[in-house]
PDB file of C-alpha atoms in Angstrom:
ATOM      1  CA  UNK A   1      11.133 -11.451   6.213  1.00  0.00           C
ATOM      2  CA  UNK A   2       9.535  -7.929   7.480  1.00  0.00           C
ATOM      3  CA  UNK A   3       7.004  -8.210  10.001  1.00  0.00           C
ATOM      4  CA  UNK A   4       5.056  -5.035  10.652  1.00  0.00           C
ATOM      5  CA  UNK A   5       2.871  -5.021  14.209  1.00  0.00           C
ATOM      6  CA  UNK A   6       0.295  -2.015  14.558  1.00  0.00           C
ATOM      7  CA  UNK A   7      -2.024  -0.944  17.328  1.00  0.00           C
ATOM      8  CA  UNK A   8      -4.798  -0.386  17.888  1.00  0.00           C
ATOM      9  CA  UNK A   9      -6.959  -1.969  15.521  1.00  0.00           C
ATOM     10  CA  UNK A  10      -9.764   0.313  16.424  1.00  0.00           C
ATOM     11  CA  UNK A  11      -9.583   4.279  17.998  1.00  0.00           C
ATOM     12  CA  UNK A  12     -12.603   5.934  18.441  1.00  0.00           C
ATOM     13  CA  UNK A  13     -11.908   9.952  19.436  1.00  0.00           C
ATOM     14  CA  UNK A  14     -13.984  12.917  20.064  1.00  0.00           C
ATOM     15  CA  UNK A  15     -13.375  16.057  17.754  1.00  0.00           C
ATOM     16  CA  UNK A  16     -10.615  17.911  18.838  1.00  0.00           C
ATOM     17  CA  UNK A  17      -8.708  15.549  20.404  1.00  0.00           C
ATOM     18  CA  UNK A  18      -5.508  13.661  19.578  1.00  0.00           C
ATOM     19  CA  UNK A  19      -4.892  10.174  18.000  1.00  0.00           C
ATOM     20  CA  UNK A  20      -1.828   7.931  18.377  1.00  0.00           C
ATOM     21  CA  UNK A  21      -1.256   4.865  16.479  1.00  0.00           C
ATOM     22  CA  UNK A  22       1.864   2.980  17.075  1.00  0.00           C
ATOM     23  CA  UNK A  23       3.821   0.300  15.094  1.00  0.00           C
ATOM     24  CA  UNK A  24       6.840  -1.935  15.358  1.00  0.00           C
ATOM     25  CA  UNK A  25       9.003  -3.571  12.636  1.00  0.00           C
ATOM     26  CA  UNK A  26      11.143  -6.791  12.759  1.00  0.00           C
ATOM     27  CA  UNK A  27      13.580  -6.237  10.040  1.00  0.00           C
ATOM     28  CA  UNK A  28      16.443  -3.728  11.270  1.00  0.00           C
ATOM     29  CA  UNK A  29      17.574  -3.431   7.603  1.00  0.00           C
ATOM     30  CA  UNK A  30      14.205  -1.334   6.787  1.00  0.00           C
ATOM     31  CA  UNK A  31      14.771   2.442   5.941  1.00  0.00           C
ATOM     32  CA  UNK A  32      11.524   3.874   5.159  1.00  0.00           C
ATOM     33  CA  UNK A  33       8.187   4.124   7.010  1.00  0.00           C
ATOM     34  CA  UNK A  34       5.372   5.587   5.086  1.00  0.00           C
ATOM     35  CA  UNK A  35       1.780   6.152   6.876  1.00  0.00           C
ATOM     36  CA  UNK A  36      -0.937   5.640   4.404  1.00  0.00           C
ATOM     37  CA  UNK A  37      -5.012   6.834   4.857  1.00  0.00           C
ATOM     38  CA  UNK A  38      -7.462   4.584   3.031  1.00  0.00           C
ATOM     39  CA  UNK A  39     -11.088   5.900   2.955  1.00  0.00           C
ATOM     40  CA  UNK A  40     -13.964   3.057   2.352  1.00  0.00           C
ATOM     41  CA  UNK A  41     -13.626   2.089  -1.399  1.00  0.00           C
ATOM     42  CA  UNK A  42     -10.567   4.318  -2.283  1.00  0.00           C
ATOM     43  CA  UNK A  43      -6.841   3.711  -2.765  1.00  0.00           C
ATOM     44  CA  UNK A  44      -4.302   4.023   0.183  1.00  0.00           C
ATOM     45  CA  UNK A  45      -2.773   7.917   0.357  1.00  0.00           C
ATOM     46  CA  UNK A  46       0.405   8.800   1.591  1.00  0.00           C
ATOM     47  CA  UNK A  47       0.125  10.931   4.500  1.00  0.00           C
ATOM     48  CA  UNK A  48       3.196  11.240   5.979  1.00  0.00           C
ATOM     49  CA  UNK A  49       6.542   9.208   5.640  1.00  0.00           C
ATOM     50  CA  UNK A  50       9.947   9.183   7.622  1.00  0.00           C
ATOM     51  CA  UNK A  51      13.060   7.867   6.603  1.00  0.00           C
ATOM     52  CA  UNK A  52      15.800   5.875   9.035  1.00  0.00           C
ATOM     53  CA  UNK A  53      18.174   8.951   9.300  1.00  0.00           C
ATOM     54  CA  UNK A  54      15.363  11.070  11.029  1.00  0.00           C
ATOM     55  CA  UNK A  55      13.804  10.829  14.131  1.00  0.00           C
ATOM     56  CA  UNK A  56      10.679  13.013  13.938  1.00  0.00           C
ATOM     57  CA  UNK A  57       8.817  14.652  10.934  1.00  0.00           C
ATOM     58  CA  UNK A  58       5.638  16.790  11.152  1.00  0.00           C
ATOM     59  CA  UNK A  59       3.112  18.077   8.751  1.00  0.00           C
ATOM     60  CA  UNK A  60       0.762  20.212  10.126  1.00  0.00           C
ATOM     61  CA  UNK A  61      -1.791  18.186  12.292  1.00  0.00           C
ATOM     62  CA  UNK A  62       0.111  15.115  11.541  1.00  0.00           C
ATOM     63  CA  UNK A  63       3.577  13.957  12.749  1.00  0.00           C
ATOM     64  CA  UNK A  64       5.261  10.789  12.847  1.00  0.00           C
ATOM     65  CA  UNK A  65       8.302   9.571  15.232  1.00  0.00           C
ATOM     66  CA  UNK A  66      10.831   6.979  14.662  1.00  0.00           C
ATOM     67  CA  UNK A  67      13.166   4.852  17.294  1.00  0.00           C
ATOM     68  CA  UNK A  68      15.585   2.989  15.494  1.00  0.00           C
ATOM     69  CA  UNK A  69      16.854   1.154  18.388  1.00  0.00           C
ATOM     70  CA  UNK A  70      13.527   0.406  19.465  1.00  0.00           C
ATOM     71  CA  UNK A  71      12.195  -0.386  15.972  1.00  0.00           C
ATOM     72  CA  UNK A  72       8.936   1.302  16.596  1.00  0.00           C
ATOM     73  CA  UNK A  73       7.188   4.362  14.891  1.00  0.00           C
ATOM     74  CA  UNK A  74       4.226   6.196  15.780  1.00  0.00           C
ATOM     75  CA  UNK A  75       2.114   8.616  13.934  1.00  0.00           C
ATOM     76  CA  UNK A  76       0.124  11.287  15.987  1.00  0.00           C
ATOM     77  CA  UNK A  77      -2.873  13.267  14.601  1.00  0.00           C
ATOM     78  CA  UNK A  78      -3.878  16.288  16.687  1.00  0.00           C
ATOM     79  CA  UNK A  79      -6.866  18.526  16.588  1.00  0.00           C
ATOM     80  CA  UNK A  80      -8.704  15.209  14.716  1.00  0.00           C
ATOM     81  CA  UNK A  81     -11.714  16.351  12.433  1.00  0.00           C
ATOM     82  CA  UNK A  82     -14.407  13.953  11.181  1.00  0.00           C
ATOM     83  CA  UNK A  83     -13.143  14.015   7.809  1.00  0.00           C
ATOM     84  CA  UNK A  84     -10.195  12.263   9.540  1.00  0.00           C
ATOM     85  CA  UNK A  85     -12.071   9.173  10.037  1.00  0.00           C
ATOM     86  CA  UNK A  86     -10.092   6.341   7.879  1.00  0.00           C
ATOM     87  CA  UNK A  87      -8.426   3.220   7.999  1.00  0.00           C
ATOM     88  CA  UNK A  88      -4.771   4.225   8.704  1.00  0.00           C
ATOM     89  CA  UNK A  89      -1.739   1.633   7.535  1.00  0.00           C
ATOM     90  CA  UNK A  90       1.582   1.989   8.736  1.00  0.00           C
ATOM     91  CA  UNK A  91       4.481   0.037   6.627  1.00  0.00           C
ATOM     92  CA  UNK A  92       7.986  -0.371   6.487  1.00  0.00           C
ATOM     93  CA  UNK A  93      10.269  -0.860   3.387  1.00  0.00           C
ATOM     94  CA  UNK A  94      13.600  -2.602   3.275  1.00  0.00           C
ATOM     95  CA  UNK A  95      16.480  -2.246   0.344  1.00  0.00           C
ATOM     96  CA  UNK A  96      14.563  -4.578  -1.639  1.00  0.00           C
ATOM     97  CA  UNK A  97      11.687  -1.973  -2.190  1.00  0.00           C
ATOM     98  CA  UNK A  98       9.240  -4.486  -0.499  1.00  0.00           C
ATOM     99  CA  UNK A  99       6.477  -2.783   1.281  1.00  0.00           C
ATOM    100  CA  UNK A 100       5.120  -4.533   4.129  1.00  0.00           C
ATOM    101  CA  UNK A 101       2.053  -2.930   5.939  1.00  0.00           C
ATOM    102  CA  UNK A 102       0.410  -3.461   9.134  1.00  0.00           C
ATOM    103  CA  UNK A 103      -2.930  -4.568   9.885  1.00  0.00           C
ATOM    104  CA  UNK A 104      -4.457  -1.068   9.846  1.00  0.00           C
ATOM    105  CA  UNK A 105      -6.148   1.038  12.463  1.00  0.00           C
ATOM    106  CA  UNK A 106      -9.830   2.017  12.070  1.00  0.00           C
ATOM    107  CA  UNK A 107     -10.212   5.553  13.095  1.00  0.00           C
ATOM    108  CA  UNK A 108     -13.450   7.011  14.180  1.00  0.00           C
ATOM    109  CA  UNK A 109     -13.338  11.007  14.959  1.00  0.00           C
ATOM    110  CA  UNK A 110     -17.139  11.832  16.583  1.00  0.00           C
ATOM    111  CA  UNK A 111     -18.337  15.087  15.999  1.00  0.00           C
TER     112      UNK A 111
ATOM    113  CA  UNK B   1       1.431  13.652 -14.011  1.00  0.00           C
ATOM    114  CA  UNK B   2       1.427  11.811 -10.744  1.00  0.00           C
ATOM    115  CA  UNK B   3      -1.423   9.222 -11.313  1.00  0.00           C
ATOM    116  CA  UNK B   4      -1.190   5.665 -11.257  1.00  0.00           C
ATOM    117  CA  UNK B   5      -4.038   4.382 -13.972  1.00  0.00           C
ATOM    118  CA  UNK B   6      -5.493   0.969 -13.727  1.00  0.00           C
ATOM    119  CA  UNK B   7      -8.355  -0.552 -15.904  1.00  0.00           C
ATOM    120  CA  UNK B   8     -10.746  -1.818 -15.709  1.00  0.00           C
ATOM    121  CA  UNK B   9     -11.957  -0.332 -12.471  1.00  0.00           C
ATOM    122  CA  UNK B  10     -14.429  -3.517 -11.964  1.00  0.00           C
ATOM    123  CA  UNK B  11     -14.210  -6.984 -13.472  1.00  0.00           C
ATOM    124  CA  UNK B  12     -16.326  -9.947 -12.928  1.00  0.00           C
ATOM    125  CA  UNK B  13     -15.163 -13.141 -14.186  1.00  0.00           C
ATOM    126  CA  UNK B  14     -16.297 -16.515 -14.548  1.00  0.00           C
ATOM    127  CA  UNK B  15     -13.649 -19.593 -13.179  1.00  0.00           C
ATOM    128  CA  UNK B  16     -12.796 -20.422 -16.745  1.00  0.00           C
ATOM    129  CA  UNK B  17     -12.084 -17.073 -18.277  1.00  0.00           C
ATOM    130  CA  UNK B  18      -8.958 -15.594 -18.989  1.00  0.00           C
ATOM    131  CA  UNK B  19      -8.721 -11.470 -18.503  1.00  0.00           C
ATOM    132  CA  UNK B  20      -5.692  -9.226 -17.996  1.00  0.00           C
ATOM    133  CA  UNK B  21      -5.439  -6.038 -15.559  1.00  0.00           C
ATOM    134  CA  UNK B  22      -3.804  -3.317 -16.785  1.00  0.00           C
ATOM    135  CA  UNK B  23      -1.555  -0.371 -14.706  1.00  0.00           C
ATOM    136  CA  UNK B  24      -0.199   2.698 -16.742  1.00  0.00           C
ATOM    137  CA  UNK B  25       2.371   5.313 -14.971  1.00  0.00           C
ATOM    138  CA  UNK B  26       3.985   8.109 -16.713  1.00  0.00           C
ATOM    139  CA  UNK B  27       6.375   9.366 -13.635  1.00  0.00           C
ATOM    140  CA  UNK B  28       9.601   7.873 -14.716  1.00  0.00           C
ATOM    141  CA  UNK B  29       9.177   5.036 -11.915  1.00  0.00           C
ATOM    142  CA  UNK B  30      11.393   2.161 -12.368  1.00  0.00           C
ATOM    143  CA  UNK B  31       9.890   0.162  -9.292  1.00  0.00           C
ATOM    144  CA  UNK B  32       6.269  -1.478  -9.998  1.00  0.00           C
ATOM    145  CA  UNK B  33       3.784  -3.592  -7.667  1.00  0.00           C
ATOM    146  CA  UNK B  34       0.767  -5.648  -7.485  1.00  0.00           C
ATOM    147  CA  UNK B  35      -0.905  -5.714  -4.434  1.00  0.00           C
ATOM    148  CA  UNK B  36      -4.032  -7.701  -3.583  1.00  0.00           C
ATOM    149  CA  UNK B  37      -6.348  -6.515  -0.772  1.00  0.00           C
ATOM    150  CA  UNK B  38      -9.383  -8.542   0.927  1.00  0.00           C
ATOM    151  CA  UNK B  39     -11.934  -6.155   2.793  1.00  0.00           C
ATOM    152  CA  UNK B  40     -10.856  -5.042   6.019  1.00  0.00           C
ATOM    153  CA  UNK B  41      -7.298  -6.318   5.515  1.00  0.00           C
ATOM    154  CA  UNK B  42      -3.937  -4.348   4.183  1.00  0.00           C
ATOM    155  CA  UNK B  43      -2.840  -4.868   1.088  1.00  0.00           C
ATOM    156  CA  UNK B  44      -0.848  -7.865   0.732  1.00  0.00           C
ATOM    157  CA  UNK B  45       2.245  -7.603  -2.074  1.00  0.00           C
ATOM    158  CA  UNK B  46       2.063 -10.214  -4.776  1.00  0.00           C
ATOM    159  CA  UNK B  47       4.701  -9.089  -7.260  1.00  0.00           C
ATOM    160  CA  UNK B  48       7.737  -6.334  -7.564  1.00  0.00           C
ATOM    161  CA  UNK B  49       9.122  -5.383 -10.940  1.00  0.00           C
ATOM    162  CA  UNK B  50      12.434  -3.456 -10.895  1.00  0.00           C
ATOM    163  CA  UNK B  51      13.627  -2.077 -14.223  1.00  0.00           C
ATOM    164  CA  UNK B  52      11.362  -3.887 -16.056  1.00  0.00           C
ATOM    165  CA  UNK B  53      12.547  -7.484 -14.558  1.00  0.00           C
ATOM    166  CA  UNK B  54      10.494  -9.362 -11.728  1.00  0.00           C
ATOM    167  CA  UNK B  55      12.395  -8.852  -8.732  1.00  0.00           C
ATOM    168  CA  UNK B  56      10.043 -10.683  -6.064  1.00  0.00           C
ATOM    169  CA  UNK B  57       7.044 -12.772  -6.400  1.00  0.00           C
ATOM    170  CA  UNK B  58       5.562 -13.297  -2.872  1.00  0.00           C
ATOM    171  CA  UNK B  59       4.989 -17.452  -3.829  1.00  0.00           C
ATOM    172  CA  UNK B  60       1.507 -16.542  -5.903  1.00  0.00           C
ATOM    173  CA  UNK B  61      -0.178 -18.946  -7.441  1.00  0.00           C
ATOM    174  CA  UNK B  62       0.756 -19.210 -11.370  1.00  0.00           C
ATOM    175  CA  UNK B  63      -3.067 -18.668 -12.202  1.00  0.00           C
ATOM    176  CA  UNK B  64      -1.670 -15.024 -11.325  1.00  0.00           C
ATOM    177  CA  UNK B  65       0.955 -14.217 -14.519  1.00  0.00           C
ATOM    178  CA  UNK B  66       2.556 -10.766 -13.968  1.00  0.00           C
ATOM    179  CA  UNK B  67       3.978  -8.883 -17.103  1.00  0.00           C
ATOM    180  CA  UNK B  68       6.085  -5.735 -17.729  1.00  0.00           C
ATOM    181  CA  UNK B  69       6.192  -5.006 -21.446  1.00  0.00           C
ATOM    182  CA  UNK B  70       7.847  -1.497 -20.466  1.00  0.00           C
ATOM    183  CA  UNK B  71       8.891   0.810 -18.150  1.00  0.00           C
ATOM    184  CA  UNK B  72       5.325   2.587 -17.940  1.00  0.00           C
ATOM    185  CA  UNK B  73       3.064  -0.630 -18.015  1.00  0.00           C
ATOM    186  CA  UNK B  74       2.411  -3.508 -15.713  1.00  0.00           C
ATOM    187  CA  UNK B  75      -0.020  -6.046 -16.395  1.00  0.00           C
ATOM    188  CA  UNK B  76      -1.553  -8.741 -14.489  1.00  0.00           C
ATOM    189  CA  UNK B  77      -2.914 -12.080 -16.421  1.00  0.00           C
ATOM    190  CA  UNK B  78      -5.610 -14.100 -14.671  1.00  0.00           C
ATOM    191  CA  UNK B  79      -6.437 -17.476 -15.646  1.00  0.00           C
ATOM    192  CA  UNK B  80      -8.617 -20.087 -13.995  1.00  0.00           C
ATOM    193  CA  UNK B  81      -9.112 -18.020 -10.947  1.00  0.00           C
ATOM    194  CA  UNK B  82     -11.226 -19.477  -7.635  1.00  0.00           C
ATOM    195  CA  UNK B  83     -13.811 -17.357  -5.984  1.00  0.00           C
ATOM    196  CA  UNK B  84     -11.541 -16.776  -2.935  1.00  0.00           C
ATOM    197  CA  UNK B  85      -9.422 -14.649  -5.454  1.00  0.00           C
ATOM    198  CA  UNK B  86     -12.287 -12.015  -5.392  1.00  0.00           C
ATOM    199  CA  UNK B  87     -10.202  -8.648  -4.062  1.00  0.00           C
ATOM    200  CA  UNK B  88      -9.233  -5.345  -4.831  1.00  0.00           C
ATOM    201  CA  UNK B  89      -6.135  -5.708  -6.963  1.00  0.00           C
ATOM    202  CA  UNK B  90      -3.891  -2.579  -6.350  1.00  0.00           C
ATOM    203  CA  UNK B  91      -0.788  -1.758  -8.708  1.00  0.00           C
ATOM    204  CA  UNK B  92       1.669   0.853  -7.180  1.00  0.00           C
ATOM    205  CA  UNK B  93       4.874   2.361  -8.585  1.00  0.00           C
ATOM    206  CA  UNK B  94       7.998   4.191  -6.912  1.00  0.00           C
ATOM    207  CA  UNK B  95      11.281   5.440  -7.676  1.00  0.00           C
ATOM    208  CA  UNK B  96      14.165   3.793  -7.301  1.00  0.00           C
ATOM    209  CA  UNK B  97      15.894   4.952  -4.190  1.00  0.00           C
ATOM    210  CA  UNK B  98      18.320   3.171  -1.454  1.00  0.00           C
ATOM    211  CA  UNK B  99      16.714   5.571   1.263  1.00  0.00           C
ATOM    212  CA  UNK B 100      12.997   4.458   0.343  1.00  0.00           C
ATOM    213  CA  UNK B 101      10.338   6.364  -1.375  1.00  0.00           C
ATOM    214  CA  UNK B 102       6.654   7.068  -1.657  1.00  0.00           C
ATOM    215  CA  UNK B 103       4.387   4.202  -3.430  1.00  0.00           C
ATOM    216  CA  UNK B 104       1.965   5.821  -5.395  1.00  0.00           C
ATOM    217  CA  UNK B 105      -1.108   3.950  -5.517  1.00  0.00           C
ATOM    218  CA  UNK B 106      -3.705   3.267  -8.469  1.00  0.00           C
ATOM    219  CA  UNK B 107      -7.607   3.367  -7.833  1.00  0.00           C
ATOM    220  CA  UNK B 108      -7.603  -0.482  -8.123  1.00  0.00           C
ATOM    221  CA  UNK B 109      -9.460  -2.972  -9.758  1.00  0.00           C
ATOM    222  CA  UNK B 110     -12.120  -4.899  -8.009  1.00  0.00           C
ATOM    223  CA  UNK B 111     -12.381  -8.278  -9.002  1.00  0.00           C
ATOM    224  CA  UNK B 112     -15.384 -10.465  -8.429  1.00  0.00           C
ATOM    225  CA  UNK B 113     -14.607 -14.284  -9.577  1.00  0.00           C
ATOM    226  CA  UNK B 114     -18.078 -16.045  -9.983  1.00  0.00           C
TER     227      UNK B 114
END
C-alpha cells in the first residue's frame, strides 16, 4: 500500500520568513496530492492540492511542487503569519480513493 | 452547501454500550469515509464507501460497524468498545474522479470510552 513520509515533524520560523515542508510517497499510481491544515481541536481543512499532471501550483502565499519521477512533493508558505501556526498534513490518493496521510508537521510562526 | 455534518460532537460511552455516529453531506459526493484520529497523529483511514458500497475496510475490528443507508448518509455503529478506541472520529466525502478530488471533512465526533 501507499506510504507517505513527511519532514520535518516540527518547524519554527519567524513571522515573515518562508516555511517548507517536504513529503515523499511510495505508490507510483497515486495521482492526487492534497495538503491539509489542522488547527487544535478542529477538522483538517484543504489549503492546496495538486494533481499528477501538474508540476507546480500557487495560491497567494502558498505553493506546492510535485516531482513525479522522484515521488516527492513540497509545500511552500511565504511571508508566514502567526495565524499560519497549525499542524500541516500532506496526503496522497490513488485510484481506489484511499487517502494516505503523512505524520504531520507542527508549524509555529513566532511574532 | 459544502458541509459535512457529524453528530454528536462529543460522546462518552461505557464499554458495554451501543452507540452510533452519524454523518451527512448534500454535495452529491459518492465516496464517503470514516477516519480515526488520535491526539498528535494523522487521520487513519477506517472505511471507504463508494456508491453506497463498502470498498475499503482497513482491517478494522468488528466492534466498529459502518453503514451507508443512502448517498447522503454514513453511520458508524459502535459496540463493546475499549478505552483505547477513544479518539476523534472524522467523516469525509469526495466526488468520484479518476484524477482525485478534495475530501471534505466533518468537524468530527470526539469519543471517550470509559
